[in-house]
Coordinates of N, CA and C in Angstrom, one line a residue:
X208 N -7.7 9.5 19.1 CA -7.7 11.0 18.4 C -7.9 11.8 20.0
X209 N -7.2 12.9 19.9 CA -7.0 13.9 21.0 C -8.2 14.8 20.9
X210 N -8.6 15.4 22.3 CA -9.6 16.2 22.5 C -9.2 17.4 21.9
X211 N -7.9 17.9 21.7 CA -7.5 19.0 21.0 C -7.4 18.5 19.5
X212 N -8.2 19.1 18.3 CA -7.9 19.0 17.2 C -6.8 19.3 16.6
X213 N -6.1 20.1 17.1 CA -4.8 20.8 16.5 C -3.5 19.6 16.6
X214 N -3.6 18.7 17.4 CA -2.6 17.8 17.7 C -2.7 16.5 17.2
X215 N -1.7 16.3 16.3 CA -1.7 14.7 15.5 C -0.7 14.1 16.2
X216 N -0.9 12.9 16.5 CA 0.2 12.1 17.4 C 0.9 11.1 16.3
X217 N 0.5 10.6 15.1 CA 1.1 9.9 14.3 C 1.9 10.7 13.3
X218 N 3.1 10.2 13.0 CA 3.9 11.2 12.3 C 3.4 11.3 11.0
X219 N 2.8 10.2 10.4 CA 2.3 10.3 9.0 C 1.3 11.4 8.9
X220 N 0.6 11.6 9.7 CA -0.6 12.7 9.5 C 0.0 14.0 9.8
X221 N 1.2 14.1 10.5 CA 2.0 15.4 10.3 C 2.4 15.6 9.0
X222 N 2.9 14.8 8.3 CA 3.3 14.8 6.9 C 2.5 15.4 6.1
X223 N 0.9 14.7 6.4 CA -0.2 15.2 5.5 C -0.3 16.6 5.8
X224 N -0.2 16.9 7.1 CA -0.5 18.2 7.5 C 0.4 19.1 6.7
X225 N 1.6 18.8 6.8 CA 2.9 19.7 6.4 C 2.5 19.8 4.8
X226 N 2.3 18.8 3.9 CA 2.0 18.9 2.5 C 0.9 19.9 2.4
X227 N 0.0 20.0 2.9 CA -1.3 20.7 2.8 C -0.9 22.2 3.3
X228 N -0.2 22.4 4.1 CA 0.5 23.6 4.6 C 1.3 24.3 3.6
X229 N 2.1 23.5 2.7 CA 3.1 24.1 2.0 C 2.4 24.1 0.5
X230 N 1.1 24.0 0.3 CA 0.2 23.9 -0.8 C -0.6 25.3 -1.0
X231 N -0.5 25.7 -2.0 CA -1.0 27.4 -2.4 C -2.8 26.8 -2.3
X232 N -3.2 26.7 -1.3 CA -4.7 26.2 -1.1 C -5.6 27.3 -1.4
X233 N -6.6 26.9 -2.1 CA -8.0 28.0 -2.1 C -8.4 28.5 -0.7
X234 N -8.9 29.5 -0.5 CA -9.3 30.0 0.6 C -10.5 29.1 1.2
X235 N -11.5 28.7 0.4 CA -12.3 27.7 0.7 C -12.4 26.5 0.0
X236 N -11.2 25.6 0.4 CA -11.0 24.3 -0.3 C -12.0 23.5 0.1
X237 N -12.4 22.5 -0.9 CA -13.3 21.4 -0.7 C -12.2 20.0 -0.9
X238 N -12.7 19.3 0.1 CA -11.4 18.1 0.3 C -12.3 16.8 0.2
X239 N -11.8 15.7 -0.4 CA -12.5 14.6 -0.1 C -11.5 13.7 0.6
X240 N -11.8 13.0 1.7 CA -11.0 11.9 2.6 C -11.5 10.4 2.3
X241 N -10.9 9.9 1.9 CA -11.1 8.6 1.4 C -10.3 7.6 2.4
X242 N -11.2 6.9 3.1 CA -10.9 6.1 4.4 C -10.8 7.1 5.5
X243 N -12.2 7.3 6.0 CA -12.5 8.4 6.9 C -12.0 8.0 8.3
X244 N -12.0 6.6 8.7 CA -11.7 6.2 10.1 C -12.7 6.9 11.0
X245 N -12.1 7.5 11.8 CA -12.5 8.2 13.0 C -12.4 9.7 12.6
X246 N -12.2 10.2 11.5 CA -12.1 11.5 10.9 C -11.2 12.2 11.7
X247 N -10.1 11.7 12.0 CA -9.2 12.7 12.6 C -8.4 13.7 11.8
X248 N -8.2 13.3 10.6 CA -7.6 14.3 9.7 C -8.4 15.4 9.4
X249 N -10.0 15.0 8.9 CA -10.9 15.8 8.5 C -11.0 16.8 9.6
X250 N -11.2 16.3 10.9 CA -11.3 17.3 12.2 C -10.3 18.1 12.3
X251 N -9.0 17.6 11.9 CA -7.8 18.5 12.1 C -7.9 19.7 11.1
X252 N -8.0 19.4 10.0 CA -8.0 20.4 8.7 C -9.2 21.3 9.0
X253 N -10.3 20.7 9.5 CA -11.7 21.8 9.5 C -11.3 22.6 10.8
X254 N -10.4 22.5 11.7 CA -9.9 23.3 12.7 C -8.9 24.0 12.4
X255 N -7.9 23.6 11.5 CA -6.7 24.5 11.3 C -7.3 25.4 10.0
X256 N -8.4 25.1 9.1 CA -8.8 26.2 8.0 C -10.1 26.1 8.1
X257 N -10.8 27.0 8.9 CA -12.1 26.9 9.3 C -13.1 27.2 8.1
X258 N -12.6 27.9 7.1 CA -13.2 28.2 6.0 C -13.6 26.9 5.0
X259 N -12.6 25.7 5.4 CA -12.6 24.7 4.4 C -14.0 23.7 4.6
X260 N -14.1 22.8 3.6 CA -15.0 22.1 3.7 C -14.7 20.8 3.5
X261 N -15.4 19.6 3.9 CA -14.7 18.2 4.0 C -16.1 17.3 3.8
X262 N -15.5 16.2 2.9 CA -16.5 15.1 2.6 C -15.6 13.8 3.1
X263 N -15.9 13.0 4.0 CA -15.2 11.7 4.6 C -16.2 10.7 4.1
X264 N -15.5 9.6 3.5 CA -16.3 8.5 3.1 C -15.3 7.3 3.7
X265 N -16.2 6.2 4.1 CA -15.3 5.2 4.6 C -16.3 4.0 4.3
X266 N -15.7 2.5 4.1 CA -16.8 1.5 3.6 C -17.2 1.1 5.1
X267 N -16.5 1.4 6.1 CA -17.1 0.8 7.6 C -18.1 1.9 8.2
X268 N -19.3 1.9 8.0 CA -20.2 2.7 8.2 C -20.5 3.0 9.7
X269 N -19.8 1.9 10.6 CA -19.6 2.1 12.2 C -18.7 3.4 12.6
X270 N -17.6 3.1 11.9 CA -16.6 4.2 12.5 C -16.8 5.5 12.6
X271 N -17.1 6.0 11.5 CA -17.8 7.4 11.4 C -18.7 7.9 12.4
X272 N -19.6 6.9 12.5 CA -20.9 7.0 13.2 C -20.4 7.2 15.0
X273 N -19.6 6.2 15.1 CA -19.1 6.1 16.4 C -18.1 7.4 16.9
X274 N -17.4 8.0 16.0 CA -16.7 9.2 16.0 C -17.6 10.1 16.3
X275 N -18.6 10.3 15.8 CA -19.5 11.6 16.0 C -20.1 11.4 17.4
X276 N -20.2 10.1 18.0 CA -20.8 10.0 19.4 C -19.5 10.4 20.4
X277 N -18.3 9.8 19.9 CA -17.1 10.0 20.8 C -16.6 11.6 20.9
X278 N -16.8 12.3 19.7 CA -15.9 13.6 19.5 C -16.9 14.3 19.0
X279 N -16.3 15.5 19.3 CA -16.9 17.0 18.9 C -16.8 17.3 17.3
X280 N -17.4 16.6 16.4 CA -16.8 16.8 14.9 C -17.8 17.7 14.4
X281 N -17.1 18.5 13.4 CA -17.8 19.3 12.5 C -19.0 19.1 12.1
X282 N -20.0 19.9 12.0 CA -21.3 19.3 11.3 C -21.3 19.7 10.0
X283 N -22.4 19.2 9.0 CA -22.5 19.9 7.9 C -22.9 21.4 7.6
X284 N -22.4 22.0 6.8 CA -21.7 21.5 5.4 C -20.4 21.7 5.8
X285 N -19.7 21.7 6.7 CA -18.1 21.8 7.0 C -17.4 20.3 6.9
X286 N -18.3 19.3 7.7 CA -17.7 18.1 7.3 C -19.1 17.2 7.2
X287 N -19.2 16.4 6.0 CA -20.1 15.6 5.6 C -19.4 14.0 5.8
X288 N -20.3 13.2 6.5 CA -19.6 11.9 6.7 C -20.2 10.8 6.1
X289 N -20.1 9.8 5.1 CA -20.8 9.0 4.4 C -20.3 7.7 4.4
X290 N -21.2 6.6 4.5 CA -20.7 5.1 4.2 C -20.5 4.9 2.6
X291 N -19.6 4.8 2.0 CA -19.2 4.8 0.6 C -18.1 4.0 0.3
X292 N -17.8 3.5 -0.6 CA -16.7 2.9 -1.3 C -15.7 3.8 -1.5
X293 N -14.4 4.1 -1.4 CA -13.6 5.1 -2.0 C -13.7 5.3 -3.4
X294 N -13.4 4.4 -4.4 CA -13.4 4.2 -5.9 C -14.8 5.0 -6.3
X295 N -16.0 4.5 -5.9 CA -17.1 5.0 -6.2 C -17.2 6.3 -5.7
X296 N -17.0 6.7 -4.5 CA -17.1 8.2 -4.2 C -16.3 9.3 -5.3
X297 N -15.0 8.7 -5.7 CA -14.4 9.5 -6.3 C -14.7 9.6 -7.7
X298 N -15.1 8.2 -8.4 CA -15.8 8.2 -9.9 C -17.2 8.9 -9.9
X299 N -17.7 9.0 -8.9 CA -19.4 9.9 -9.0 C -19.0 11.5 -8.9
X300 N -17.9 11.6 -8.9 CA -17.5 13.1 -8.6 C -17.5 14.0 -10.2
X301 N -18.2 15.0 -10.2 CA -17.9 15.7 -11.7 C -16.5 16.2 -11.7
X302 N -16.2 16.5 -13.0 CA -15.1 17.2 -13.3 C -14.6 18.4 -12.6
X303 N -13.1 18.4 -12.2 CA -12.8 19.9 -11.6 C -13.6 20.2 -10.4
X304 N -14.1 19.2 -9.7 CA -14.9 19.5 -8.3 C -14.5 19.3 -6.9
X305 N -13.1 19.0 -7.1 CA -12.6 19.1 -5.6 C -11.1 19.9 -5.7
X306 N -10.7 20.4 -4.5 CA -9.5 21.2 -4.3 C -8.5 20.1 -3.9
X307 N -8.8 19.1 -2.9 CA -7.6 18.1 -2.5 C -8.4 16.7 -2.2
X308 N -7.7 15.5 -2.4 CA -8.2 14.4 -1.9 C -7.0 14.0 -1.1
X309 N -7.5 13.4 0.1 CA -6.7 12.7 1.1 C -6.9 11.2 1.2
X310 N -6.3 10.4 1.1 CA -6.3 8.9 0.9 C -5.6 8.2 2.0
X311 N -6.4 7.7 3.0 CA -5.8 6.8 4.1 C -6.6 5.6 4.4
X312 N -6.7 4.7 3.6 CA -7.4 3.5 3.6 C -6.6 2.1 3.3
X313 N -6.8 1.2 4.2 CA -5.9 0.2 4.2 C -6.8 -1.2 4.2
X314 N -6.5 -2.3 3.7 CA -6.9 -3.7 3.9 C -5.7 -4.5 4.2
X315 N -5.5 -4.6 5.5 CA -4.5 -5.3 6.0 C -3.0 -4.3 6.0
X316 N -2.2 -4.8 5.1 CA -0.9 -4.1 4.9 C -0.8 -3.4 3.8
X317 N -1.8 -3.1 3.0 CA -1.9 -2.2 2.0 C -3.0 -1.7 1.5
X318 N -2.9 -0.7 0.7 CA -4.1 0.1 0.3 C -4.8 -0.9 -0.7
X319 N -6.1 -0.9 -0.7 CA -7.1 -1.7 -1.7 C -6.7 -1.7 -2.9
X320 N -6.4 -2.4 -3.9 CA -6.3 -2.4 -5.1 C -6.9 -1.6 -5.7
X321 N -8.2 -1.4 -5.8 CA -9.3 -0.5 -6.4 C -8.8 1.0 -6.1
X322 N -8.3 1.3 -4.9 CA -7.8 2.7 -4.4 C -6.4 3.0 -4.6
X323 N -5.8 2.2 -5.6 CA -4.3 2.2 -5.6 C -3.7 2.1 -7.2
X324 N -4.7 2.1 -8.1 CA -4.2 1.5 -9.6 C -4.6 2.8 -10.5
X325 N -4.6 2.7 -11.5 CA -4.7 3.5 -12.8 C -6.0 4.4 -12.9
X326 N -7.0 3.4 -12.6 CA -8.3 4.0 -12.4 C -8.7 5.0 -11.5
X327 N -8.2 4.6 -10.1 CA -8.3 5.5 -8.9 C -7.6 6.8 -9.3
X328 N -6.3 6.5 -9.6 CA -5.5 7.9 -9.9 C -5.8 8.7 -11.1
X329 N -6.6 7.8 -12.2 CA -7.2 8.5 -13.4 C -8.5 9.5 -12.9
X330 N -9.4 9.0 -11.9 CA -10.5 9.6 -11.5 C -9.9 11.0 -10.7
X331 N -9.0 10.6 -9.7 CA -8.3 11.8 -9.0 C -7.7 12.9 -9.9
X332 N -7.1 12.7 -11.0 CA -6.7 13.7 -11.9 C -7.9 14.3 -12.4
X333 N -9.0 13.6 -12.7 CA -10.2 14.4 -13.4 C -11.0 15.1 -12.7
X334 N -11.1 14.8 -11.3 CA -11.9 15.5 -10.5 C -11.4 16.7 -9.8
X335 N -9.8 16.7 -9.7 CA -9.3 17.7 -8.9 C -9.1 18.9 -9.9
X336 N -9.3 19.7 -9.2 CA -9.2 21.2 -10.1 C -7.7 21.6 -10.4
X337 N -7.5 22.5 -11.3 CA -6.2 22.8 -11.6 C -5.5 23.4 -10.4
X338 N -4.2 23.0 -10.1 CA -3.6 23.3 -8.9 C -3.8 22.7 -7.7
X339 N -4.6 21.6 -7.8 CA -5.2 20.7 -6.6 C -4.2 19.7 -6.0
X340 N -4.5 19.0 -5.2 CA -3.3 18.3 -4.4 C -4.1 16.9 -4.0
X341 N -3.2 15.9 -4.2 CA -3.6 14.5 -3.6 C -2.5 14.2 -2.5
X342 N -2.9 13.7 -1.6 CA -2.0 13.2 -0.6 C -2.6 11.9 -0.2
X343 N -1.7 10.8 -0.2 CA -2.0 9.3 0.0 C -0.9 8.8 1.0
X344 N -1.5 8.0 2.1 CA -0.7 7.3 3.0 C -0.4 5.8 2.3
X345 N 0.7 5.7 2.1 CA 1.3 4.3 1.7 C 2.1 3.6 2.7
X346 N 1.8 2.3 2.6 CA 2.5 1.2 3.4 C 3.9 0.6 2.5
X347 N 4.8 1.0 3.1 CA 5.9 0.4 2.4 C 7.1 -0.6 3.2
X348 N 7.7 -1.6 2.7 CA 8.3 -2.5 3.3 C 9.2 -3.2 2.4
X349 N 10.4 -3.6 2.9 CA 11.2 -4.3 2.0 C 10.7 -5.6 1.1
X350 N 9.6 -6.5 1.8 CA 9.1 -7.3 1.3 C 7.6 -7.2 0.8
X351 N 7.5 -5.9 0.4 CA 6.0 -5.4 -0.2 C 6.3 -4.6 -1.3
X352 N 5.7 -5.0 -2.4 CA 5.7 -4.2 -3.7 C 4.6 -3.5 -4.1
X353 N 3.4 -3.6 -3.2 CA 2.4 -3.1 -3.7 C 2.3 -1.6 -3.8
X354 N 3.2 -0.9 -3.3 CA 3.3 0.6 -3.2 C 3.8 1.2 -4.8
X355 N 4.6 0.3 -5.2 CA 5.3 0.3 -6.5 C 4.4 0.8 -7.9
X356 N 3.0 -0.2 -8.0 CA 2.3 0.5 -9.1 C 1.4 1.4 -8.3
X357 N 1.1 1.6 -7.3 CA 0.3 2.7 -6.9 C 1.2 3.9 -7.3
X358 N 2.4 4.3 -7.0 CA 3.1 5.4 -7.0 C 3.4 5.6 -8.6
X359 N 3.4 4.4 -9.4 CA 3.6 4.5 -10.9 C 2.4 5.2 -11.3
X360 N 1.2 5.1 -10.9 CA -0.2 5.4 -11.3 C -0.4 7.0 -11.1
X361 N 0.2 7.2 -9.9 CA 0.2 8.7 -9.4 C 1.1 9.6 -10.3
X362 N 2.1 9.0 -10.8 CA 3.3 9.7 -11.5 C 2.6 9.9 -13.1
X363 N 1.8 8.8 -13.5 CA 1.1 8.9 -14.9 C 0.2 10.2 -14.9
X364 N -0.6 10.2 -13.7 CA -1.6 11.3 -13.7 C -1.4 12.5 -13.3
X365 N 0.1 12.7 -12.5 CA 0.1 14.1 -12.1 C 1.5 14.6 -12.4
X366 N 2.0 15.9 -12.6 CA 3.3 16.4 -13.2 C 4.5 16.1 -12.0
X367 N 4.0 16.5 -10.8 CA 4.7 16.6 -9.4 C 4.4 15.6 -8.4
X368 N 5.5 14.5 -8.2 CA 5.0 13.4 -7.0 C 6.4 13.2 -6.5
X369 N 5.9 13.6 -5.0 CA 7.1 13.2 -4.3 C 6.9 12.5 -3.1
X370 N 7.7 11.9 -2.3 CA 7.3 11.0 -0.9 C 7.9 11.7 0.0
X371 N 7.4 11.6 1.4 CA 7.6 12.2 2.4 C 7.8 11.0 3.4
X372 N 8.8 10.7 4.3 CA 8.6 9.7 5.3 C 10.1 9.5 5.8
X373 N 10.2 8.5 6.8 CA 11.4 8.0 7.5 C 12.5 7.7 6.5
X374 N 13.8 8.4 6.5 CA 14.8 7.9 5.5 C 14.9 6.6 5.3
X375 N 15.1 5.6 6.4 CA 15.2 4.1 6.2 C 13.9 3.5 5.5
X376 N 12.8 4.1 5.5 CA 11.6 3.6 4.8 C 11.7 3.8 3.5
X377 N 12.1 5.2 3.2 CA 12.3 5.5 1.8 C 13.3 4.9 1.0
X378 N 14.3 4.4 1.7 CA 15.4 3.5 1.4 C 15.2 2.2 1.2
X379 N 14.0 1.7 1.6 CA 13.7 0.3 1.5 C 14.4 -0.7 2.6
X380 N 14.6 -0.2 3.6 CA 15.4 -0.8 4.5 C 14.6 -1.4 5.8
X381 N 13.6 -0.8 5.8 CA 12.5 -1.0 6.9 C 11.1 -0.6 6.5
X382 N 10.2 -1.3 7.3 CA 8.8 -1.1 7.3 C 8.3 0.2 7.8
X383 N 7.3 0.7 7.0 CA 6.6 2.1 7.8 C 5.7 2.8 6.5
X384 N 5.3 3.8 7.2 CA 4.3 4.7 6.1 C 5.0 5.6 5.3
X385 N 4.6 5.9 4.3 CA 5.1 7.1 3.3 C 3.8 7.9 3.0
X386 N 4.2 9.1 3.1 CA 3.1 10.0 2.3 C 3.5 10.4 1.0
X387 N 2.6 10.2 -0.1 CA 2.7 10.6 -1.4 C 2.3 11.6 -1.7
X388 N 2.6 12.8 -2.1 CA 2.3 14.0 -2.3 C 2.1 14.2 -4.0
X389 N 1.1 14.5 -4.5 CA 1.0 14.7 -6.1 C -0.1 15.9 -6.4
X390 N 0.5 16.6 -7.6 CA -0.2 17.7 -7.9 C 0.7 18.1 -9.3
X391 N 0.5 19.6 -9.4 CA 1.1 20.2 -10.6 C 1.8 21.2 -10.1
X392 N 1.8 21.7 -9.0 CA 2.7 22.7 -8.5 C 3.1 22.3 -6.8
X393 N 3.7 21.2 -6.7 CA 4.3 21.2 -5.4 C 5.7 21.9 -5.0
X394 N 5.7 22.7 -3.6 CA 6.8 23.1 -3.1 C 7.4 22.2 -2.7
X395 N 8.4 21.7 -3.2 CA 9.2 20.8 -2.5 C 10.3 21.2 -1.6
X396 N 10.7 22.6 -1.9 CA 11.5 23.4 -1.0 C 10.9 23.4 0.4
X397 N 9.8 23.8 0.4 CA 8.7 24.0 1.7 C 8.6 22.6 2.4
X398 N 8.5 21.4 1.6 CA 8.4 20.3 2.4 C 10.0 19.8 2.9
X399 N 10.9 20.1 2.3 CA 12.4 19.9 3.0 C 12.7 20.6 4.1
X400 N 12.0 21.9 4.0 CA 12.5 22.6 5.4 C 11.5 22.2 6.3
X401 N 10.4 21.7 6.1 CA 9.5 20.9 7.2 C 10.4 19.8 7.5
X402 N 10.9 18.8 6.8 CA 11.7 17.7 7.0 C 12.9 18.0 7.8
X403 N 13.6 19.0 7.6 CA 14.8 19.4 8.3 C 14.3 19.7 9.8
X404 N 13.2 20.2 10.1 CA 13.1 20.7 11.3 C 12.1 19.7 12.1
X405 N 11.4 18.7 11.5 CA 10.9 17.6 12.2 C 11.1 17.1 13.2
X406 N 10.3 16.6 14.4 CA 10.9 15.9 15.6 C 11.5 14.8 15.4
X407 N 11.3 13.7 14.2 CA 11.9 12.4 13.7 C 12.5 12.8 12.8
X408 N 13.5 11.9 12.1 CA 14.1 11.8 11.0 C 13.0 11.8 9.8
X409 N 13.1 12.8 8.8 CA 12.2 12.6 7.9 C 13.1 13.2 6.5
X410 N 12.7 12.3 5.6 CA 13.1 12.7 4.2 C 12.2 13.0 3.0
X411 N 12.6 13.6 2.1 CA 11.8 14.0 1.0 C 12.3 13.6 0.0
X412 N 11.7 12.8 -1.0 CA 12.3 12.1 -2.3 C 11.3 12.2 -3.4
X413 N 11.8 13.0 -4.7 CA 10.9 13.0 -5.8 C 10.8 11.7 -6.4
X414 N 11.8 10.8 -6.1 CA 12.0 9.7 -7.1 C 11.9 8.4 -6.5
X415 N 11.1 8.6 -5.4 CA 10.8 7.3 -4.6 C 9.6 6.4 -5.5
X416 N 9.4 5.1 -5.4 CA 10.6 4.2 -4.8 C 11.7 4.2 -6.1
X417 N 12.7 4.1 -5.8 CA 13.9 3.8 -6.7 C 14.0 2.3 -7.1

């Protein structure tokens, strides 16, 4: 993680940021980060949108604690960090209580099943307010099929779902990260403009995976 919270080194994190930038955000959005890690995205978004508030949960209690020691993370109420299972955190939320969910949680090469199935996406649909957004980091590879039921569950829950990633990865030719963007009013044209000007080859696919 950089000292400057505005800088994102990983391409998939830039896709996250672009999807949120293209979204019609409420002025004081409340976001849940599932898979807090060292809170890179929570720190970046708190810097980019100073009126936003963030809850970051991770099953690894040590990482967020170390991140607070290493970096100048925003304090509560702007950023609250908890050691908690991602499905439990989502299931415990009241209906229509979040504006955005950002999922970046992995066990090995794929998202844990409990965070990638119909139960998780159903809770995401329930707790996200009308007009809200869900962005999820998905690992895709020619020999990996776990992303398919994950994206299918997202499509069952939300009206608009599209994928942002490297064209070769979207076409199933190589391994990589894909950001799935789900909501009811996604500005696909804005994301295509972002992709056209991105420093690395980037595609936007509303039908992924085919």
